[in-house]
GROMACS .gro file of C-alpha atoms in nm:
model
  360
    1MET     CA    1   0.784   1.614   4.153
    2TRP     CA    2   0.427   1.765   4.037
    3LYS     CA    3   0.627   2.041   3.831
    4LYS     CA    4   0.817   1.789   3.648
    5THR     CA    5   0.492   1.582   3.607
    6ILE     CA    6   0.306   1.879   3.460
    7LEU     CA    7   0.604   1.978   3.227
    8THR     CA    8   0.599   1.606   3.102
    9ILE     CA    9   0.220   1.644   3.032
   10ILE     CA   10   0.246   1.963   2.852
   11GLY     CA   11   0.574   1.832   2.640
   12PHE     CA   12   0.363   1.543   2.524
   13LEU     CA   13   0.066   1.754   2.416
   14LEU     CA   14   0.262   2.019   2.237
   15GLU     CA   15   0.433   1.724   2.046
   16ASN     CA   16   0.146   1.542   1.948
   17ILE     CA   17  -0.071   1.860   1.846
   18MET     CA   18   0.250   1.951   1.617
   19ARG     CA   19   0.256   1.598   1.482
   20MET     CA   20  -0.136   1.621   1.419
   21ARG     CA   21  -0.098   1.972   1.248
   22MET     CA   22   0.160   1.804   1.009
   23ASN     CA   23  -0.045   1.506   0.939
   24LEU     CA   24  -0.347   1.680   0.872
   25GLY     CA   25  -0.181   1.896   0.633
   26TYR     CA   26  -0.147   2.271   0.746
   27PHE     CA   27   0.190   2.305   0.589
   28PRO     CA   28   0.239   2.379   0.216
   29VAL     CA   29   0.239   2.073  -0.028
   30SER     CA   30   0.517   2.024  -0.255
   31ALA     CA   31   0.560   2.215  -0.575
   32ASN     CA   32   0.417   2.014  -0.876
   33ILE     CA   33   0.668   1.799  -1.034
   34LYS     CA   34   0.587   1.551  -1.333
   35PRO     CA   35   0.805   1.308  -1.541
   36GLU     CA   36   0.774   1.441  -1.922
   37SER     CA   37   0.591   1.149  -2.055
   38CYS     CA   38   0.273   1.072  -1.855
   39ARG     CA   39  -0.091   1.050  -1.928
   40LEU     CA   40  -0.396   0.942  -1.743
   41ILE     CA   41  -0.568   0.627  -1.825
   42GLU     CA   42  -0.940   0.616  -1.938
   43ASN     CA   43  -1.213   0.435  -1.764
   44MET     CA   44  -1.003   0.432  -1.435
   45GLY     CA   45  -1.195   0.696  -1.214
   46PHE     CA   46  -1.290   0.483  -0.917
   47GLY     CA   47  -0.927   0.409  -0.769
   48SER     CA   48  -0.665   0.184  -0.836
   49GLU     CA   49  -0.535   0.128  -0.459
   50ASP     CA   50  -0.275  -0.138  -0.520
   51ILE     CA   51  -0.064  -0.273  -0.824
   52THR     CA   52   0.138  -0.569  -0.828
   53ILE     CA   53   0.337  -0.604  -1.137
   54ILE     CA   54   0.431  -0.979  -1.248
   55PRO     CA   55   0.783  -1.089  -1.428
   56SER     CA   56   0.582  -1.081  -1.778
   57GLY     CA   57   0.523  -0.719  -1.780
   58VAL     CA   58   0.156  -0.741  -1.680
   59ALA     CA   59   0.010  -0.524  -1.398
   60LEU     CA   60  -0.269  -0.664  -1.199
   61ILE     CA   61  -0.454  -0.344  -1.018
   62SER     CA   62  -0.719  -0.354  -0.725
   63THR     CA   63  -0.988  -0.103  -0.758
   64GLY     CA   64  -1.288   0.029  -0.585
   65LEU     CA   65  -1.202   0.023  -0.198
   66LYS     CA   66  -1.465   0.136   0.024
   67SER     CA   67  -1.378   0.262   0.361
   68GLN     CA   68  -1.559   0.493   0.632
   69ILE     CA   69  -1.282   0.734   0.567
   70ILE     CA   70  -1.262   0.798   0.151
   71PRO     CA   71  -1.520   0.890  -0.077
   72ASP     CA   72  -1.696   0.641  -0.311
   73LEU     CA   73  -1.667   0.732  -0.676
   74SER     CA   74  -1.784   0.390  -0.796
   75GLY     CA   75  -2.142   0.469  -0.684
   76GLY     CA   76  -2.180   0.170  -0.443
   77LYS     CA   77  -2.069  -0.082  -0.728
   78PRO     CA   78  -1.848  -0.355  -0.606
   79GLY     CA   79  -1.469  -0.356  -0.644
   80LYS     CA   80  -1.308  -0.517  -0.944
   81MET     CA   81  -0.937  -0.660  -1.035
   82TYR     CA   82  -0.794  -0.534  -1.373
   83PHE     CA   83  -0.512  -0.638  -1.561
   84LEU     CA   84  -0.281  -0.426  -1.792
   85ASP     CA   85  -0.024  -0.538  -2.019
   86LEU     CA   86   0.262  -0.291  -2.015
   87ASN     CA   87   0.422  -0.443  -2.294
   88ASP     CA   88   0.161  -0.274  -2.514
   89ASP     CA   89   0.189   0.103  -2.494
   90ASP     CA   90  -0.163   0.116  -2.627
   91ALA     CA   91  -0.316  -0.163  -2.412
   92VAL     CA   92  -0.629  -0.072  -2.167
   93PRO     CA   93  -0.701  -0.204  -1.839
   94VAL     CA   94  -0.921  -0.536  -1.880
   95PRO     CA   95  -1.141  -0.642  -1.578
   96PHE     CA   96  -1.125  -0.987  -1.470
   97ASP     CA   97  -1.393  -1.235  -1.407
   98PHE     CA   98  -1.447  -1.457  -1.069
   99SER     CA   99  -1.494  -1.826  -1.076
  100ALA     CA  100  -1.854  -1.928  -1.001
  101ASP     CA  101  -1.758  -2.023  -0.622
  102PHE     CA  102  -1.656  -1.672  -0.525
  103ASN     CA  103  -1.893  -1.403  -0.388
  104SER     CA  104  -1.812  -1.084  -0.613
  105MET     CA  105  -2.112  -0.892  -0.496
  106ASN     CA  106  -1.930  -0.793  -0.195
  107PHE     CA  107  -1.580  -0.754  -0.302
  108ASN     CA  108  -1.398  -0.486  -0.163
  109PRO     CA  109  -1.022  -0.517  -0.244
  110HIS     CA  110  -0.739  -0.325  -0.063
  111GLY     CA  111  -0.374  -0.437  -0.077
  112ILE     CA  112  -0.260  -0.713  -0.324
  113SER     CA  113   0.059  -0.920  -0.375
  114HIS     CA  114   0.121  -1.198  -0.631
  115PHE     CA  115   0.353  -1.514  -0.599
  116MET     CA  116   0.494  -1.744  -0.878
  117ASP     CA  117   0.465  -2.096  -0.784
  118HIS     CA  118   0.650  -2.344  -0.921
  119SER     CA  119   0.562  -2.631  -0.714
  120ASP     CA  120   0.406  -2.876  -0.965
  121GLY     CA  121   0.666  -2.762  -1.251
  122ALA     CA  122   0.414  -2.533  -1.440
  123GLU     CA  123   0.461  -2.170  -1.354
  124LYS     CA  124   0.122  -2.047  -1.210
  125ILE     CA  125   0.020  -1.728  -1.068
  126LEU     CA  126  -0.139  -1.670  -0.732
  127LEU     CA  127  -0.293  -1.337  -0.632
  128PHE     CA  128  -0.337  -1.234  -0.259
  129VAL     CA  129  -0.607  -0.998  -0.220
  130VAL     CA  130  -0.681  -0.810   0.129
  131ASN     CA  131  -1.051  -0.800   0.116
  132HIS     CA  132  -1.285  -0.613   0.308
  133PRO     CA  133  -1.661  -0.743   0.237
  134ASN     CA  134  -1.905  -0.609   0.455
  135HIS     CA  135  -1.615  -0.389   0.624
  136ASP     CA  136  -1.466  -0.761   0.752
  137SER     CA  137  -1.092  -0.833   0.716
  138GLN     CA  138  -0.983  -1.141   0.508
  139VAL     CA  139  -0.703  -1.241   0.243
  140ASP     CA  140  -0.858  -1.416  -0.045
  141ILE     CA  141  -0.623  -1.636  -0.280
  142PHE     CA  142  -0.671  -1.662  -0.663
  143HIS     CA  143  -0.525  -1.856  -0.955
  144VAL     CA  144  -0.488  -1.594  -1.207
  145ASN     CA  145  -0.571  -1.716  -1.546
  146LEU     CA  146  -0.469  -1.420  -1.804
  147GLU     CA  147  -0.587  -1.612  -2.127
  148SER     CA  148  -0.930  -1.653  -1.993
  149LYS     CA  149  -0.935  -1.307  -1.789
  150LEU     CA  150  -1.030  -1.503  -1.495
  151LEU     CA  151  -0.945  -1.548  -1.137
  152ILE     CA  152  -1.004  -1.867  -0.980
  153TYR     CA  153  -1.089  -1.904  -0.619
  154GLN     CA  154  -0.876  -2.107  -0.424
  155LYS     CA  155  -0.917  -2.020  -0.030
  156THR     CA  156  -0.997  -1.737   0.210
  157VAL     CA  157  -0.777  -1.714   0.523
  158GLN     CA  158  -0.915  -1.507   0.837
  159HIS     CA  159  -0.762  -1.512   1.150
  160ASP     CA  160  -0.767  -1.331   1.515
  161LEU     CA  161  -0.430  -1.178   1.436
  162LEU     CA  162  -0.567  -1.019   1.102
  163PRO     CA  163  -0.850  -0.801   1.215
  164HIS     CA  164  -0.783  -0.477   1.015
  165ILE     CA  165  -0.569  -0.597   0.734
  166ASN     CA  166  -0.402  -0.328   0.491
  167ASN     CA  167  -0.159  -0.485   0.265
  168ILE     CA  168   0.023  -0.808   0.215
  169VAL     CA  169   0.328  -0.946   0.076
  170ALA     CA  170   0.314  -1.306  -0.039
  171VAL     CA  171   0.618  -1.537   0.046
  172GLY     CA  172   0.465  -1.858  -0.026
  173ILE     CA  173   0.169  -2.056  -0.160
  174ASP     CA  174   0.020  -2.028   0.147
  175ALA     CA  175   0.257  -1.781   0.346
  176PHE     CA  176   0.260  -1.397   0.359
  177TYR     CA  177   0.338  -1.106   0.564
  178ALA     CA  178   0.041  -0.870   0.624
  179THR     CA  179  -0.018  -0.549   0.804
  180ASN     CA  180  -0.274  -0.432   1.052
  181ASN     CA  181  -0.315  -0.066   1.029
  182HIS     CA  182  -0.448  -0.045   1.382
  183ILE     CA  183  -0.598  -0.327   1.616
  184SER     CA  184  -0.838  -0.143   1.833
  185GLU     CA  185  -1.235  -0.237   1.770
  186GLU     CA  186  -1.348   0.108   1.845
  187GLU     CA  187  -1.409   0.364   1.561
  188THR     CA  188  -1.295   0.667   1.728
  189THR     CA  189  -0.977   0.533   1.811
  190PHE     CA  190  -0.896   0.414   1.475
  191LEU     CA  191  -1.002   0.759   1.307
  192LEU     CA  192  -0.788   0.945   1.567
  193SER     CA  193  -0.481   0.738   1.463
  194PHE     CA  194  -0.460   0.896   1.162
  195VAL     CA  195  -0.356   1.249   1.288
  196MET     CA  196  -0.222   1.142   1.634
  197PRO     CA  197  -0.022   0.792   1.612
  198MET     CA  198  -0.148   0.554   1.890
  199ASN     CA  199   0.173   0.316   1.791
  200ASP     CA  200  -0.052  -0.011   1.826
  201ALA     CA  201  -0.033  -0.127   1.456
  202ASN     CA  202   0.178  -0.444   1.374
  203VAL     CA  203   0.302  -0.691   1.138
  204ILE     CA  204   0.187  -1.071   1.107
  205PHE     CA  205   0.325  -1.357   0.941
  206TYR     CA  206   0.080  -1.628   0.818
  207ASN     CA  207   0.168  -1.975   0.726
  208ASP     CA  208  -0.049  -2.272   0.701
  209ASN     CA  209  -0.323  -2.177   0.972
  210LYS     CA  210  -0.044  -2.004   1.198
  211ALA     CA  211  -0.013  -1.648   1.272
  212VAL     CA  212   0.255  -1.455   1.486
  213VAL     CA  213   0.327  -1.083   1.531
  214VAL     CA  214   0.679  -0.991   1.389
  215ALA     CA  215   0.644  -0.640   1.426
  216HIS     CA  216   0.462  -0.421   1.659
  217GLY     CA  217   0.461  -0.045   1.793
  218LEU     CA  218   0.364   0.132   1.474
  219GLY     CA  219   0.187   0.440   1.422
  220MET     CA  220  -0.013   0.305   1.105
  221ALA     CA  221   0.132  -0.003   0.932
  222ASN     CA  222   0.036   0.057   0.579
  223GLY     CA  223   0.231  -0.081   0.254
  224ILE     CA  224   0.492  -0.404   0.291
  225ASN     CA  225   0.715  -0.542   0.067
  226LEU     CA  226   0.993  -0.803   0.040
  227SER     CA  227   1.333  -0.697  -0.129
  228PRO     CA  228   1.439  -0.916  -0.439
  229ASP     CA  229   1.703  -1.131  -0.263
  230GLY     CA  230   1.447  -1.212   0.024
  231ARG     CA  231   1.637  -1.038   0.320
  232HIS     CA  232   1.467  -0.745   0.388
  233VAL     CA  233   1.075  -0.656   0.459
  234TYR     CA  234   0.990  -0.288   0.419
  235VAL     CA  235   0.700  -0.151   0.606
  236ALA     CA  236   0.542   0.167   0.556
  237ASP     CA  237   0.453   0.358   0.865
  238SER     CA  238   0.222   0.630   0.744
  239THR     CA  239   0.117   0.849   1.038
  240ASN     CA  240   0.492   0.841   1.143
  241LYS     CA  241   0.611   0.945   0.804
  242GLU     CA  242   0.877   0.643   0.810
  243VAL     CA  243   0.951   0.336   0.603
  244LYS     CA  244   1.096   0.082   0.839
  245VAL     CA  245   1.353  -0.140   0.688
  246MET     CA  246   1.361  -0.505   0.870
  247LYS     CA  247   1.578  -0.805   0.849
  248ARG     CA  248   1.411  -1.102   0.787
  249LYS     CA  249   1.539  -1.433   0.984
  250GLU     CA  250   1.555  -1.770   0.873
  251ASP     CA  251   1.239  -1.834   1.110
  252ASN     CA  252   1.070  -1.555   0.941
  253SER     CA  253   1.068  -1.332   1.238
  254LEU     CA  254   1.179  -0.981   1.175
  255SER     CA  255   1.416  -0.732   1.342
  256LEU     CA  256   1.428  -0.366   1.282
  257GLN     CA  257   1.744  -0.242   1.068
  258LYS     CA  258   1.678   0.111   1.027
  259VAL     CA  259   1.422   0.390   0.976
  260ILE     CA  260   1.403   0.587   0.647
  261LYS     CA  261   1.253   0.933   0.719
  262LEU     CA  262   0.988   1.101   0.478
  263HIS     CA  263   0.829   1.429   0.449
  264VAL     CA  264   0.519   1.267   0.335
  265LEU     CA  265   0.284   0.976   0.432
  266PRO     CA  266   0.374   0.644   0.289
  267ASP     CA  267   0.134   0.409   0.165
  268ASN     CA  268   0.197   0.087  -0.073
  269ILE     CA  269   0.551  -0.021  -0.156
  270GLU     CA  270   0.652  -0.179  -0.483
  271VAL     CA  271   1.030  -0.273  -0.554
  272ASP     CA  272   1.185  -0.284  -0.856
  273ARG     CA  273   1.303  -0.627  -0.875
  274LYS     CA  274   1.607  -0.535  -1.095
  275THR     CA  275   1.735  -0.238  -0.877
  276GLY     CA  276   1.580  -0.312  -0.565
  277SER     CA  277   1.462   0.050  -0.529
  278LEU     CA  278   1.152   0.096  -0.369
  279TRP     CA  279   0.837   0.301  -0.545
  280ILE     CA  280   0.576   0.436  -0.300
  281GLY     CA  281   0.297   0.626  -0.356
  282CYS     CA  282   0.234   0.910  -0.081
  283LEU     CA  283  -0.026   1.146   0.061
  284PRO     CA  284   0.121   1.483   0.131
  285SER     CA  285  -0.121   1.576   0.404
  286LEU     CA  286  -0.449   1.391   0.575
  287TRP     CA  287  -0.632   1.741   0.601
  288PRO     CA  288  -0.786   1.760   0.250
  289LEU     CA  289  -0.851   1.397   0.260
  290VAL     CA  290  -1.050   1.419   0.612
  291PHE     CA  291  -1.253   1.718   0.469
  292TYR     CA  292  -1.285   1.599   0.089
  293GLY     CA  293  -1.512   1.830  -0.084
  294THR     CA  294  -1.413   2.123   0.018
  295LYS     CA  295  -1.168   2.383  -0.205
  296HIS     CA  296  -0.873   2.175  -0.112
  297SER     CA  297  -0.810   1.849  -0.282
  298PRO     CA  298  -0.583   1.565  -0.148
  299GLY     CA  299  -0.259   1.595  -0.325
  300SER     CA  300  -0.030   1.322  -0.463
  301GLU     CA  301   0.326   1.233  -0.433
  302VAL     CA  302   0.549   0.967  -0.534
  303VAL     CA  303   0.893   0.890  -0.412
  304ARG     CA  304   1.187   0.626  -0.481
  305ILE     CA  305   1.427   0.531  -0.227
  306ASP     CA  306   1.727   0.393  -0.390
  307CYS     CA  307   1.970   0.136  -0.203
  308PRO     CA  308   1.698   0.114   0.100
  309SER     CA  309   1.898  -0.144   0.284
  310SER     CA  310   2.241   0.034   0.256
  311ALA     CA  311   2.404   0.274   0.497
  312GLU     CA  312   2.275   0.590   0.303
  313PRO     CA  313   1.959   0.545   0.108
  314SER     CA  314   1.876   0.827  -0.138
  315VAL     CA  315   1.510   0.966  -0.141
  316THR     CA  316   1.399   1.123  -0.470
  317THR     CA  317   1.062   1.287  -0.537
  318ILE     CA  318   0.936   1.128  -0.848
  319TYR     CA  319   0.597   1.317  -0.891
  320SER     CA  320   0.407   1.549  -0.715
  321ASN     CA  321   0.071   1.728  -0.764
  322ASN     CA  322  -0.153   1.936  -0.567
  323GLY     CA  323  -0.466   1.725  -0.647
  324SER     CA  324  -0.599   1.907  -0.965
  325GLU     CA  325  -0.446   1.574  -1.189
  326LEU     CA  326  -0.414   1.300  -0.903
  327GLN     CA  327  -0.577   1.275  -0.571
  328SER     CA  328  -0.452   1.074  -0.281
  329SER     CA  329  -0.197   0.871  -0.450
  330SER     CA  330  -0.157   0.528  -0.292
  331VAL     CA  331   0.067   0.317  -0.524
  332ALA     CA  332   0.357   0.343  -0.748
  333ALA     CA  333   0.468   0.063  -0.944
  334ARG     CA  334   0.750   0.031  -1.206
  335HIS     CA  335   0.846  -0.225  -1.465
  336GLU     CA  336   1.131  -0.149  -1.692
  337SER     CA  337   1.076   0.191  -1.825
  338HIS     CA  338   0.695   0.197  -1.736
  339LEU     CA  339   0.557   0.331  -1.453
  340LEU     CA  340   0.208   0.316  -1.316
  341ILE     CA  341   0.047   0.553  -1.036
  342GLY     CA  342  -0.250   0.449  -0.847
  343THR     CA  343  -0.495   0.623  -0.629
  344VAL     CA  344  -0.705   0.518  -0.369
  345PHE     CA  345  -1.027   0.660  -0.513
  346HIS     CA  346  -0.938   0.873  -0.794
  347ARG     CA  347  -0.773   0.811  -1.148
  348MET     CA  348  -0.461   0.621  -1.269
  349MET     CA  349  -0.150   0.774  -1.467
  350ARG     CA  350   0.082   0.549  -1.682
  351CYS     CA  351   0.430   0.730  -1.742
  352THR     CA  352   0.749   0.627  -1.931
  353LEU     CA  353   1.088   0.683  -1.749
  354PRO     CA  354   1.452   0.657  -1.864
  355ILE     CA  355   1.633   0.336  -1.736
  356ILE     CA  356   1.923   0.456  -1.536
  357PRO     CA  357   2.169   0.180  -1.427
  358LEU     CA  358   2.184   0.214  -1.018
  359GLU     CA  359   2.470   0.090  -0.809
  360CYS     CA  360   2.463   0.084  -0.409
   0.00000   0.00000   0.00000
């Protein structure tokens, strides 16, 4: 009996050591791949951690995320929200102002999502922002006024079931799914989860001051988004290098439908509303990020998953770089022929891609 126990322990240790080595990046990074028409966007050198694109083609961008595990290239300045009109090839990102009733001096934006509100007959853009003021965790909701370049504060959501929010997808004027990238209050446990999945992360559904766990047992719940028909929720499990496809039920609970394995660590997920394809900013390995400032730079990779809810999803690498151009990509958002690639703390890129019909 004791021999079996020892062998089980050894097997567990070897499995997790190998997983840790893979996540930290002892294995080679993919060769550089780049679409023909791409350019870096000036004055965006302090991150573009998440991007969401409204139907008119305007991109909303969160910048300046600060965390204990990533470098701060902003010089300690508060985070900002920008918008970029993709209908204009020469447009530059423009920062939003905040309404006077919102404290923007401690603004530390992470994941974002938008919701088009038609409840009063007129179209209104609502922006949901995961915010970490003083390393806290909350969701701030704004009404977006593009004409006046203003984010008008609506409310803040905090809940015991939302202790470490990473990303969010809005499904109503006061309803959303959110990922907790971990639930432990111990900083050491959190840091270990980056290299050895603790499988204690979860997904929460929130609506009208009520929250419930709808998925659990994830290594590190990161990006999250919704299929165009609203029937599936996609969750990035970063440290397990997976995208989990979950079926959304009428009561907003989730059931796991399938797991899509990747060769990289997925971050934020954006959905092409016409094709249903997933566009994901990914990190090839964690080692260069953990030891940032050494001779190795954290690389970037963008993958597209076509037909994610079908029996045979297709995974394609669209962009890959060793860190010489883009470091630590976190999001890829497509609208028509336009593609934006954002990073956790580095630069942002804009590409033009051909429009190819897709059949699943």
